[in-house]
Amino acid sequence: MKYGFLLLSLITLACYKPAEILFTEGSETKYVIEGVVTDGNERPWISVSLISDPNSSAVFLPVDSAEVYLSDNLGNSEQLNQIIPGIYTANAIKGKVGMVYNLNVFIGDKHFSASDKMHPISIMDSSYCKWVENSDYFENGYYISSKVKWLNDTLEYYRLKFYRNDSLYNSYLDFLLFETTEDIDETESLIPFLLEKNDTVKLRLYSLSKEMFSYWYAYAKITSSTFYNSSIPAQNPPSNILGGALGYFQVSSLKKHVIIIK
Amino acid sequence: MKGKIKLSILLILFYTATAFSQKFTLHGYVKDKNNGEALIGATVIVSGTTLGTVTNVYGFYSLSLEKGEYSIEYNYLGFNKKGMEISLNEDVNLTIELEPSTEKIKEVVVRSEAKNQNIISTQMGVDKLQGKTIEKIPVLLGEADVIKALKLLPGVVSTSEMSSNLSIRGGAYDQNMILLDEASVYNASHLLGLFSVFNNDAIKSVELYKGMIPANYGGRISSVMDIRMREGNTKKFTGVGSVGLLTSRLTLEAPIVKDKGAILVSGRRTYIDLLTQGMSKINSDISKVPYYFYDYNLKANYTINEKHRIYLSGYFGRDVADMSLSEDNLQKTYWGNYTGTLRWNYMISNKLFANLTLLASNYDYKIESSSTFGSTEKKTQHFLWDASLKDYSLKLDFNYYLNPRNSVKYGLNSTYHDFNVGKVEGNIDTIDFNFNIPKYYSLEHAGYISNQQKLGENIVLNYGIRFTLFQNIGSATAYDIVNYEVVDTLNYSKGEIYNQYMGWEPRFSTTFIINDRNSVKVGYSRTIQYMHIASNSNSGTPLDVWMPVTPYVKPQDAHQFSSGYFVNFFNNKIQVSVESYYKIMNNQIEFREFSQPYFNPQIEADFRFGEGRAYGAEFLIKKPDGKFSGWISYTLAKSERKTKDIQEKDWYPSPYDHRHNLSLVGMYDITKRISVSANWVYLSGHPFDAPSARWEYGNLILPYYEGKNASNYPDYHRMDIGLELKNKPNKKFESSWTFSIYNAYNRRNPNMIYFSSIENNATQAYSFSLLQRIYSVSFNFNF
């Protein structure tokens, strides 16, 4: 906030303190469903859990009594197996570009459903390690540079996950969400994460539907909100799951790159 | 029913016919003897009757009576009543100067012209203040402030403690029209709302219409705040000023030609930036506060002859936050208003008073930065973001004093609006960038007519109608939006009218005077609003931008029904009123989840439309004069909304829903030179979204929200104390010291609440309080 300093200049008058705020009284049990289907090697997985009381210390309340079904638009369908409490995976159904996948979750008398299409990754990207020196914008060191050819005729949505030595680097402050842009044919961008020699970098590029892009955009906005951002959205991310559950059902084409810094 | 309507028409015709039997007119101005200022709302009454009138905003009155001898009383609170014996054998032009009361009647914020004017007036839901009296209330940092005084009245709440934005009877803060000498003020805040833009020394009077808004006002659906600047002293050179901890101000006024014209110049500036700059040179541990604001008021008037008078007034104010490190490293944010008003009073006849007004107003802000960078070769970068709203208006208003029982107002006005919602331009080295949201242009026209009519001795009617026409004009880009998606973009050429709305706004109120101490009033008004702030903030920021209605965004409108019972006790020394209202608001705007209002040319697609309703009861007990004066104000209210695709099944609390609002204000003159004052306010916390649960993703704990605005901030309460010590006056110079303590018992009212995880992963709410106990002292003088 450009004028946040004005608040700071009044800080001598100000104080923080724990507040006795009553949390809003919840009226019902709420489920959280997260699901991912990709055309990579991973099996489709679905997580089913419960929201918890704001004052509790529990972080994940698995639901082990759910019946979870995954199907595609060719008529293939299967019930998912629970591998650990609250986590369900598919054995037969595999992700394929262009297919539409349907998720159905039954918990007691409740039914939740979602549908998402696997969009192709149309942008051609190549990524490589680059040594940067005497830059006006970056510290000296190794960075990953990505070349992208943008398609101007369709609007597409992507999320890039950046792993450094098997740890997700862009965990919540920067989701690296982007959409195809008009009027620009090709760009080369430096990903602003400083790396070291012998680092192993894994890039995972996911294609997204517009609904999933909106979900992650909202999610990033929530998680990156800071104190000085007074527009902290007191809202839940817009789930694509019908039936009133939180969470998402993401169907993505996946492109991976592995780069070792030498 | 039909018969009753016919009877009413006959009655009106009867009284109108009676009017034509009048022969001569007594007319003129009522002024303050000390400085020649027009007295607004002074009563002119034929002694022993209920026949009479009140002066208009220029102090003009006209009273048509049959030929004869009359005893006329001129009355204005705080001034000695003046009686005149008039022999009305011909039209009489009589300008009266009233002398301020030598008893030094303690004027308080809520004034009344006659002692029982609150009983006999048709006005409901209106609060009036005088600039001289606002300073009686305990002040924050030595600055008497009209907006802070208004917050102590029923039905008025601030959108936040820091803000100068108000919610009136449950409406949004962009639903209030703020007029300074008739020019719109689009952002009334200095220092993020800690002070308003109105310098109290330059203010003559304030009228806040929150219920039955007269037909000559329009453009907003919740309220009109009509602020009039002082005219300047036509008798002698005078000055008034103050030196405070944070600000100082000085107002000078002098006659241009004695008794014919005057000029007033007023200025105010904060100087904490200068003080800290000097102190930081002495002690490097003290950092400079890179902020200041200033404002100027100017007013001049000149009486050409008894029929013609002209006024010129203006305001210019700026807030500047300058964090520049050097000339090469510029970081500056500034925002402010200017207004200009040129008026020509023309007394066309003894009964017909006309006023032609030219108006200009502007609100704009800029964020600017520039710097050099580069380790080997110096490169430059520059960034400028600006937005503005400009208005140019022409108004023609008439007051026609048909007879003592009918006073008609009518007029026309047109305004040209120029909306620059946002423009960004700059460069990084050799790469230029710019991002301009298409501007909006529009015309807003209105015509109105209203009449205040006395029916017999006990019934007073006030009825009128306003017709408004709003036109979007090119050049413009408009969007065809279906299901919140832009499906087509339409471009219009310069001057092309591509969309328009129009509407009728009836206004009606009546007073049934039970006796000189009791009256009952009822009223109805419809209001339409063609512009709104495109911000998802509920309290307002300097970066708020206004937008007009468009083919997709329909005008807001409100229907308000109100009623009131007014009773005075102890020879009008104690005045009590109970007013109730029910307001229905249509086309209320909310934002979709995660909307980005800035730099979003298609922001309209993020709007969600709904309806609102607000209702409540306002209680006011006041003692307007005497050694001890003050009032108790209490409002019980509810404000709700229902919005499609946000929460359309059930009503949810609007952000401006405060169930209880209580103010206690007291002022006591211990001696002629020592007076004390105190006020205590209590306000139910406003609604907000608190989580009802939480959930986990990727090792992050996220809040879960259920229902909109389902929780409330803690209740707000605060006490302020003031002490005024007047120094021994001499003939030419008077001075006083004002001491005040804001938030005397140091209540930590939260300005912001946020949630965070604590050690055991449980969630803890934290509050952030800005304004704790603040002491201030100021030295005031006048000569």
CSV table of N, CA, C and O in Angstrom, one decimal, chain A residues 2-3 5-7 10 13-19 21-24 26-27 30 32 34 51-60 136-137 172 210 215-216 218-219 221-223 227 233-236 238 246 248, chain B residues 192 291 321 323 373-375 379 428 485 541 543 593-595 689-697 700-702 704-706 710-711 714 748 752-755 760-770 772:
chain,number,residue,atom,x,y,z
A,2,LYS,N,0.7,2.1,-1.0
A,2,LYS,CA,1.6,3.2,-1.2
A,2,LYS,C,1.6,4.1,0.0
A,2,LYS,O,2.5,4.8,0.3
A,3,TYR,N,0.5,4.3,0.6
A,3,TYR,CA,0.4,5.3,1.7
A,3,TYR,C,0.3,4.6,3.0
A,3,TYR,O,-0.1,5.2,4.0
A,5,PHE,N,2.7,4.0,4.8
A,5,PHE,CA,3.6,4.7,5.8
A,5,PHE,C,2.9,5.7,6.6
A,5,PHE,O,3.3,6.0,7.7
A,6,LEU,N,1.8,6.2,6.1
A,6,LEU,CA,1.0,7.2,6.9
A,6,LEU,C,0.5,6.5,8.2
A,6,LEU,O,0.5,7.1,9.2
A,7,LEU,N,0.1,5.3,8.0
A,7,LEU,CA,-0.3,4.6,9.2
A,7,LEU,C,0.9,4.4,10.1
A,7,LEU,O,0.8,4.5,11.3
A,10,LEU,N,1.8,7.1,12.4
A,10,LEU,CA,0.9,7.2,13.5
A,10,LEU,C,1.1,6.0,14.5
A,10,LEU,O,0.4,5.9,15.5
A,13,LEU,N,1.0,6.1,18.2
A,13,LEU,CA,-0.3,6.1,18.9
A,13,LEU,C,-0.9,4.8,18.9
A,13,LEU,O,-2.0,4.6,19.6
A,14,ALA,N,-0.4,3.8,18.2
A,14,ALA,CA,-1.1,2.6,17.9
A,14,ALA,C,-0.7,1.4,18.8
A,14,ALA,O,0.4,1.5,19.4
A,15,CYS,N,-1.5,0.4,18.9
A,15,CYS,CA,-1.1,-0.8,19.6
A,15,CYS,C,-1.8,-2.0,19.0
A,15,CYS,O,-2.9,-1.9,18.4
A,16,TYR,N,-1.1,-3.1,19.1
A,16,TYR,CA,-1.8,-4.4,18.8
A,16,TYR,C,-2.1,-5.1,20.1
A,16,TYR,O,-1.4,-5.0,21.1
A,17,LYS,N,-3.1,-5.9,20.1
A,17,LYS,CA,-3.4,-6.7,21.2
A,17,LYS,C,-4.3,-7.9,20.8
A,17,LYS,O,-5.1,-7.7,19.9
A,18,PRO,N,-4.2,-9.0,21.5
A,18,PRO,CA,-5.2,-10.0,21.2
A,18,PRO,C,-6.6,-9.5,21.5
A,18,PRO,O,-6.8,-8.8,22.5
A,19,ALA,N,-7.5,-9.9,20.6
A,19,ALA,CA,-8.8,-9.4,20.8
A,19,ALA,C,-9.8,-10.5,21.1
A,19,ALA,O,-9.6,-11.6,20.7
A,21,ILE,N,-12.6,-11.7,20.1
A,21,ILE,CA,-13.5,-11.7,19.0
A,21,ILE,C,-14.2,-13.0,19.0
A,21,ILE,O,-13.6,-14.1,19.1
A,22,LEU,N,-15.5,-13.0,18.9
A,22,LEU,CA,-16.2,-14.3,18.8
A,22,LEU,C,-16.1,-14.7,17.3
A,22,LEU,O,-16.4,-13.9,16.5
A,23,PHE,N,-15.7,-15.9,17.1
A,23,PHE,CA,-15.8,-16.4,15.8
A,23,PHE,C,-17.2,-16.6,15.4
A,23,PHE,O,-18.1,-16.8,16.2
A,24,THR,N,-17.4,-16.5,14.1
A,24,THR,CA,-18.8,-16.7,13.6
A,24,THR,C,-19.2,-18.2,13.9
A,24,THR,O,-18.4,-19.1,13.8
A,26,GLY,N,-20.5,-21.5,13.3
A,26,GLY,CA,-20.7,-22.4,12.2
A,26,GLY,C,-22.0,-23.1,12.3
A,26,GLY,O,-22.4,-23.5,13.4
A,27,SER,N,-22.7,-23.3,11.2
A,27,SER,CA,-24.0,-23.9,11.3
A,27,SER,C,-24.0,-25.3,10.8
A,27,SER,O,-24.9,-26.1,11.1
A,30,LYS,N,-18.6,-29.0,7.4
A,30,LYS,CA,-18.2,-28.7,6.1
A,30,LYS,C,-17.1,-29.6,5.7
A,30,LYS,O,-16.2,-29.9,6.5
A,32,VAL,N,-13.9,-30.8,3.0
A,32,VAL,CA,-12.9,-30.2,2.1
A,32,VAL,C,-12.5,-31.4,1.2
A,32,VAL,O,-12.1,-32.4,1.6
A,34,GLU,N,-10.2,-32.2,-2.2
A,34,GLU,CA,-9.1,-31.8,-3.1
A,34,GLU,C,-8.8,-32.9,-4.0
A,34,GLU,O,-8.6,-34.1,-3.5
A,51,ILE,N,-13.5,-29.5,7.9
A,51,ILE,CA,-13.0,-28.3,8.5
A,51,ILE,C,-12.9,-28.5,10.0
A,51,ILE,O,-13.6,-29.4,10.5
A,52,SER,N,-12.1,-27.7,10.6
A,52,SER,CA,-12.0,-27.8,12.1
A,52,SER,C,-12.4,-26.5,12.8
A,52,SER,O,-12.4,-25.5,12.2
A,53,ASP,N,-12.6,-26.7,14.1
A,53,ASP,CA,-12.9,-25.5,14.9
A,53,ASP,C,-11.7,-24.5,14.9
A,53,ASP,O,-10.6,-24.9,14.9
A,54,PRO,N,-12.0,-23.2,14.8
A,54,PRO,CA,-10.9,-22.2,14.7
A,54,PRO,C,-9.9,-22.4,15.9
A,54,PRO,O,-8.7,-22.1,15.8
A,55,ASN,N,-10.4,-22.8,17.1
A,55,ASN,CA,-9.6,-22.8,18.3
A,55,ASN,C,-8.9,-24.2,18.5
A,55,ASN,O,-8.2,-24.4,19.4
A,56,SER,N,-9.2,-25.1,17.6
A,56,SER,CA,-8.6,-26.5,17.8
A,56,SER,C,-7.2,-26.5,17.3
A,56,SER,O,-6.8,-25.6,16.6
A,57,SER,N,-6.4,-27.5,17.7
A,57,SER,CA,-5.1,-27.6,17.2
A,57,SER,C,-4.9,-28.6,16.0
A,57,SER,O,-3.9,-28.7,15.5
A,58,ALA,N,-6.0,-29.3,15.7
A,58,ALA,CA,-6.0,-30.2,14.6
A,58,ALA,C,-5.8,-29.5,13.3
A,58,ALA,O,-6.3,-28.4,13.1
A,59,VAL,N,-5.0,-30.1,12.4
A,59,VAL,CA,-4.8,-29.4,11.1
A,59,VAL,C,-5.5,-30.2,9.9
A,59,VAL,O,-5.8,-29.6,8.9
A,60,PHE,N,-5.6,-31.5,10.1
A,60,PHE,CA,-6.2,-32.3,9.0
A,60,PHE,C,-7.1,-33.3,9.7
A,60,PHE,O,-6.6,-34.2,10.4
A,136,ASP,N,20.9,-5.2,-13.2
A,136,ASP,CA,20.3,-4.1,-12.4
A,136,ASP,C,19.1,-4.6,-11.5
A,136,ASP,O,18.7,-3.9,-10.6
A,137,TYR,N,18.7,-5.8,-11.8
A,137,TYR,CA,17.5,-6.3,-11.1
A,137,TYR,C,17.8,-7.6,-10.2
A,137,TYR,O,17.0,-7.8,-9.3
A,172,TYR,N,3.5,-20.6,-1.3
A,172,TYR,CA,2.2,-19.9,-1.2
A,172,TYR,C,2.3,-18.4,-1.6
A,172,TYR,O,1.3,-17.8,-1.9
A,210,LYS,N,-10.4,-22.4,-16.7
A,210,LYS,CA,-10.6,-21.1,-16.2
A,210,LYS,C,-11.0,-21.1,-14.8
A,210,LYS,O,-10.6,-20.3,-13.9
A,215,TYR,N,-9.7,-20.3,-9.0
A,215,TYR,CA,-9.5,-20.9,-7.7
A,215,TYR,C,-8.1,-20.6,-7.2
A,215,TYR,O,-8.0,-20.1,-6.1
A,216,TRP,N,-7.1,-20.9,-7.9
A,216,TRP,CA,-5.7,-20.7,-7.5
A,216,TRP,C,-5.4,-19.2,-7.3
A,216,TRP,O,-4.7,-18.8,-6.4
A,218,ALA,N,-7.5,-16.9,-6.4
A,218,ALA,CA,-8.2,-16.5,-5.2
A,218,ALA,C,-7.4,-17.0,-4.0
A,218,ALA,O,-7.1,-16.3,-3.0
A,219,TYR,N,-6.9,-18.3,-4.1
A,219,TYR,CA,-6.1,-18.9,-3.1
A,219,TYR,C,-4.8,-18.1,-2.8
A,219,TYR,O,-4.5,-17.9,-1.7
A,221,LYS,N,-4.3,-15.1,-3.4
A,221,LYS,CA,-4.6,-13.8,-2.9
A,221,LYS,C,-4.9,-13.9,-1.4
A,221,LYS,O,-4.5,-13.0,-0.6
A,222,ILE,N,-5.5,-15.0,-1.0
A,222,ILE,CA,-5.7,-15.2,0.5
A,222,ILE,C,-4.4,-15.4,1.2
A,222,ILE,O,-4.1,-14.8,2.2
A,223,THR,N,-3.6,-16.3,0.6
A,223,THR,CA,-2.4,-16.7,1.4
A,223,THR,C,-1.3,-15.7,1.3
A,223,THR,O,-0.4,-15.7,2.1
A,227,PHE,N,-0.5,-8.0,6.6
A,227,PHE,CA,-1.1,-7.0,7.4
A,227,PHE,C,-1.4,-5.7,6.7
A,227,PHE,O,-2.4,-5.0,6.8
A,233,PRO,N,-9.1,-10.5,1.5
A,233,PRO,CA,-10.4,-11.0,1.2
A,233,PRO,C,-10.9,-12.0,2.2
A,233,PRO,O,-10.3,-13.0,2.4
A,234,ALA,N,-11.9,-11.6,2.9
A,234,ALA,CA,-12.5,-12.5,3.9
A,234,ALA,C,-13.5,-13.4,3.2
A,234,ALA,O,-14.7,-13.3,3.4
A,235,GLN,N,-13.0,-14.2,2.3
A,235,GLN,CA,-13.9,-15.0,1.5
A,235,GLN,C,-13.2,-16.4,1.2
A,235,GLN,O,-12.0,-16.5,1.4
A,236,ASN,N,-14.0,-17.4,0.9
A,236,ASN,CA,-13.5,-18.7,0.6
A,236,ASN,C,-13.2,-18.7,-0.9
A,236,ASN,O,-13.9,-18.1,-1.7
A,238,PRO,N,-13.4,-19.8,-4.7
A,238,PRO,CA,-14.6,-20.2,-5.4
A,238,PRO,C,-14.4,-21.7,-5.9
A,238,PRO,O,-13.9,-21.9,-7.0
A,246,LEU,N,-15.7,-27.4,0.3
A,246,LEU,CA,-14.6,-26.6,0.0
A,246,LEU,C,-13.6,-27.4,-0.9
A,246,LEU,O,-13.7,-28.6,-0.9
A,248,TYR,N,-11.2,-28.3,-4.4
A,248,TYR,CA,-11.2,-28.1,-5.9
A,248,TYR,C,-11.0,-29.5,-6.5
A,248,TYR,O,-10.6,-30.5,-5.9
B,192,LEU,N,-6.0,10.7,5.6
B,192,LEU,CA,-6.7,9.5,5.6
B,192,LEU,C,-8.0,9.5,6.4
B,192,LEU,O,-8.5,8.5,6.8
B,291,TYR,N,4.9,14.0,5.6
B,291,TYR,CA,3.5,14.2,5.3
B,291,TYR,C,3.0,15.6,5.7
B,291,TYR,O,3.3,16.1,6.8
B,321,ALA,N,2.2,13.4,0.6
B,321,ALA,CA,3.0,12.4,1.3
B,321,ALA,C,4.3,12.3,0.4
B,321,ALA,O,4.3,11.7,-0.7
B,323,MET,N,8.0,11.1,0.2
B,323,MET,CA,9.0,10.2,0.7
B,323,MET,C,10.3,10.2,-0.2
B,323,MET,O,11.1,9.3,-0.1
B,373,PHE,N,18.8,4.0,-11.7
B,373,PHE,CA,19.4,2.7,-11.3
B,373,PHE,C,20.5,2.3,-12.2
B,373,PHE,O,20.6,2.9,-13.3
B,374,GLY,N,21.1,1.2,-11.9
B,374,GLY,CA,22.1,0.7,-12.8
B,374,GLY,C,23.5,0.9,-12.2
B,374,GLY,O,23.8,2.0,-11.7
B,375,SER,N,24.3,-0.2,-12.2
B,375,SER,CA,25.6,-0.1,-11.5
B,375,SER,C,26.6,0.5,-12.5
B,375,SER,O,27.6,1.1,-12.0
B,379,LYS,N,20.4,4.5,-15.5
B,379,LYS,CA,19.2,4.5,-16.2
B,379,LYS,C,18.1,5.1,-15.3
B,379,LYS,O,18.2,5.2,-14.1
B,428,ILE,N,10.7,2.4,-17.9
B,428,ILE,CA,11.9,1.8,-17.3
B,428,ILE,C,13.0,1.8,-18.3
B,428,ILE,O,12.9,1.1,-19.3
B,485,GLU,N,-19.9,-11.7,-17.8
B,485,GLU,CA,-18.8,-11.9,-18.8
B,485,GLU,C,-18.9,-10.8,-19.8
B,485,GLU,O,-20.1,-10.6,-20.3
B,541,THR,N,-10.9,5.3,0.9
B,541,THR,CA,-9.5,5.6,0.9
B,541,THR,C,-9.3,6.7,-0.1
B,541,THR,O,-10.2,7.1,-0.8
B,543,LEU,N,-7.7,6.6,-2.6
B,543,LEU,CA,-7.6,6.1,-4.0
B,543,LEU,C,-9.0,5.7,-4.5
B,543,LEU,O,-9.1,5.1,-5.6
B,593,GLU,N,-16.4,-12.0,-5.4
B,593,GLU,CA,-15.3,-12.4,-4.6
B,593,GLU,C,-14.0,-12.1,-5.3
B,593,GLU,O,-13.9,-12.3,-6.5
B,594,PHE,N,-13.0,-11.7,-4.6
B,594,PHE,CA,-11.7,-11.5,-5.1
B,594,PHE,C,-11.6,-10.5,-6.3
B,594,PHE,O,-10.8,-10.7,-7.2
B,595,SER,N,-12.5,-9.5,-6.3
B,595,SER,CA,-12.5,-8.5,-7.3
B,595,SER,C,-11.2,-7.6,-7.2
B,595,SER,O,-10.7,-7.4,-6.1
B,689,ASP,N,-16.4,-10.0,8.3
B,689,ASP,CA,-16.4,-11.5,8.1
B,689,ASP,C,-15.3,-12.1,9.1
B,689,ASP,O,-14.1,-11.8,8.9
B,690,ALA,N,-15.8,-12.8,10.0
B,690,ALA,CA,-14.8,-13.6,10.9
B,690,ALA,C,-15.0,-15.0,10.5
B,690,ALA,O,-16.0,-15.5,10.2
B,691,PRO,N,-13.9,-15.8,10.6
B,691,PRO,CA,-14.0,-17.2,10.2
B,691,PRO,C,-14.8,-18.0,11.2
B,691,PRO,O,-14.9,-17.7,12.4
B,692,SER,N,-15.5,-19.0,10.7
B,692,SER,CA,-16.3,-19.9,11.6
B,692,SER,C,-15.5,-21.2,11.8
B,692,SER,O,-15.8,-22.0,12.6
B,693,ALA,N,-14.6,-21.4,10.9
B,693,ALA,CA,-13.8,-22.7,11.0
B,693,ALA,C,-12.5,-22.5,10.2
B,693,ALA,O,-12.2,-21.4,9.8
B,694,ARG,N,-11.7,-23.6,10.1
B,694,ARG,CA,-10.5,-23.5,9.3
B,694,ARG,C,-10.3,-24.8,8.6
B,694,ARG,O,-10.8,-25.8,9.0
B,695,TRP,N,-9.4,-24.7,7.6
B,695,TRP,CA,-9.1,-25.9,6.9
B,695,TRP,C,-7.6,-25.8,6.4
B,695,TRP,O,-7.0,-24.8,6.5
B,696,GLU,N,-7.1,-27.0,6.0
B,696,GLU,CA,-5.7,-27.0,5.8
B,696,GLU,C,-5.4,-27.4,4.3
B,696,GLU,O,-6.1,-28.2,3.7
B,697,TYR,N,-4.4,-26.7,3.8
B,697,TYR,CA,-3.9,-27.1,2.5
B,697,TYR,C,-2.4,-26.8,2.4
B,697,TYR,O,-2.0,-25.7,2.7
B,700,LEU,N,-0.6,-25.1,5.1
B,700,LEU,CA,-1.2,-23.8,5.5
B,700,LEU,C,-2.6,-24.0,6.1
B,700,LEU,O,-3.4,-24.8,5.6
B,701,ILE,N,-2.8,-23.2,7.1
B,701,ILE,CA,-4.2,-23.2,7.7
B,701,ILE,C,-4.9,-22.0,7.2
B,701,ILE,O,-4.5,-20.9,7.3
B,702,LEU,N,-6.0,-22.3,6.6
B,702,LEU,CA,-6.8,-21.2,6.0
B,702,LEU,C,-8.1,-21.1,6.7
B,702,LEU,O,-8.7,-22.0,7.2
B,704,TYR,N,-12.1,-20.4,7.2
B,704,TYR,CA,-13.4,-20.7,6.5
B,704,TYR,C,-14.4,-19.7,6.9
B,704,TYR,O,-14.6,-19.5,8.1
B,705,TYR,N,-15.1,-19.1,6.0
B,705,TYR,CA,-16.1,-18.1,6.3
B,705,TYR,C,-17.5,-18.6,5.9
B,705,TYR,O,-17.7,-19.3,4.9
B,706,GLU,N,-18.4,-18.3,6.8
B,706,GLU,CA,-19.8,-18.8,6.5
B,706,GLU,C,-20.7,-17.6,6.8
B,706,GLU,O,-20.7,-17.0,7.8
B,710,ALA,N,-21.2,-11.8,9.1
B,710,ALA,CA,-21.9,-12.5,10.1
B,710,ALA,C,-21.3,-12.2,11.5
B,710,ALA,O,-21.9,-12.6,12.5
B,711,SER,N,-20.2,-11.6,11.6
B,711,SER,CA,-19.7,-11.2,13.0
B,711,SER,C,-19.6,-9.7,13.1
B,711,SER,O,-19.8,-9.0,12.1
B,714,PRO,N,-15.9,-5.4,18.0
B,714,PRO,CA,-16.3,-5.0,19.4
B,714,PRO,C,-16.9,-3.7,19.4
B,714,PRO,O,-16.6,-2.8,18.6
B,748,ARG,N,-9.1,1.1,23.8
B,748,ARG,CA,-8.5,0.7,22.6
B,748,ARG,C,-9.5,0.1,21.6
B,748,ARG,O,-9.7,-1.1,21.5
B,752,MET,N,-8.6,-2.3,13.1
B,752,MET,CA,-8.5,-3.5,12.2
B,752,MET,C,-8.4,-4.7,13.1
B,752,MET,O,-7.8,-4.7,14.2
B,753,ILE,N,-9.0,-5.8,12.6
B,753,ILE,CA,-8.9,-7.1,13.2
B,753,ILE,C,-8.3,-8.1,12.2
B,753,ILE,O,-8.8,-8.1,11.1
B,754,TYR,N,-7.4,-8.9,12.7
B,754,TYR,CA,-6.9,-9.9,11.8
B,754,TYR,C,-6.7,-11.2,12.6
B,754,TYR,O,-6.7,-11.1,13.9
B,755,PHE,N,-6.5,-12.3,11.9
B,755,PHE,CA,-6.5,-13.6,12.6
B,755,PHE,C,-5.1,-14.2,12.3
B,755,PHE,O,-4.6,-14.1,11.2
B,760,ASN,N,-0.2,-23.6,19.5
B,760,ASN,CA,-0.8,-24.9,19.3
B,760,ASN,C,-1.7,-25.0,18.1
B,760,ASN,O,-2.6,-25.8,18.0
B,761,ASN,N,-1.4,-24.2,17.1
B,761,ASN,CA,-2.2,-24.2,15.9
B,761,ASN,C,-3.6,-23.6,16.0
B,761,ASN,O,-4.3,-23.5,15.0
B,762,ALA,N,-4.0,-23.2,17.2
B,762,ALA,CA,-5.3,-22.5,17.4
B,762,ALA,C,-5.2,-21.1,16.7
B,762,ALA,O,-4.1,-20.6,16.5
B,763,THR,N,-6.4,-20.6,16.4
B,763,THR,CA,-6.5,-19.3,15.8
B,763,THR,C,-6.7,-18.2,16.8
B,763,THR,O,-7.6,-18.4,17.7
B,764,GLN,N,-6.0,-17.1,16.7
B,764,GLN,CA,-6.2,-16.0,17.7
B,764,GLN,C,-6.5,-14.8,16.9
B,764,GLN,O,-5.9,-14.5,15.8
B,765,ALA,N,-7.5,-14.0,17.4
B,765,ALA,CA,-7.8,-12.8,16.8
B,765,ALA,C,-7.0,-11.7,17.4
B,765,ALA,O,-6.7,-11.7,18.6
B,766,TYR,N,-6.5,-10.8,16.6
B,766,TYR,CA,-5.7,-9.6,17.1
B,766,TYR,C,-6.4,-8.3,16.6
B,766,TYR,O,-6.9,-8.3,15.5
B,767,SER,N,-6.4,-7.3,17.5
B,767,SER,CA,-6.9,-6.1,17.1
B,767,SER,C,-5.8,-5.0,17.0
B,767,SER,O,-4.8,-5.1,17.7
B,768,PHE,N,-6.0,-4.1,16.1
B,768,PHE,CA,-5.0,-3.0,15.9
B,768,PHE,C,-5.7,-1.7,16.2
B,768,PHE,O,-6.7,-1.4,15.5
B,769,SER,N,-5.3,-1.0,17.2
B,769,SER,CA,-5.9,0.2,17.6
B,769,SER,C,-5.0,1.4,17.3
B,769,SER,O,-3.8,1.4,17.7
B,770,LEU,N,-5.5,2.4,16.6
B,770,LEU,CA,-4.7,3.5,16.2
B,770,LEU,C,-4.7,4.7,17.3
B,770,LEU,O,-3.7,5.1,17.8
B,772,GLN,N,-5.3,6.2,20.5
B,772,GLN,CA,-5.5,6.0,22.0
B,772,GLN,C,-5.6,7.4,22.6
B,772,GLN,O,-6.0,8.3,21.9
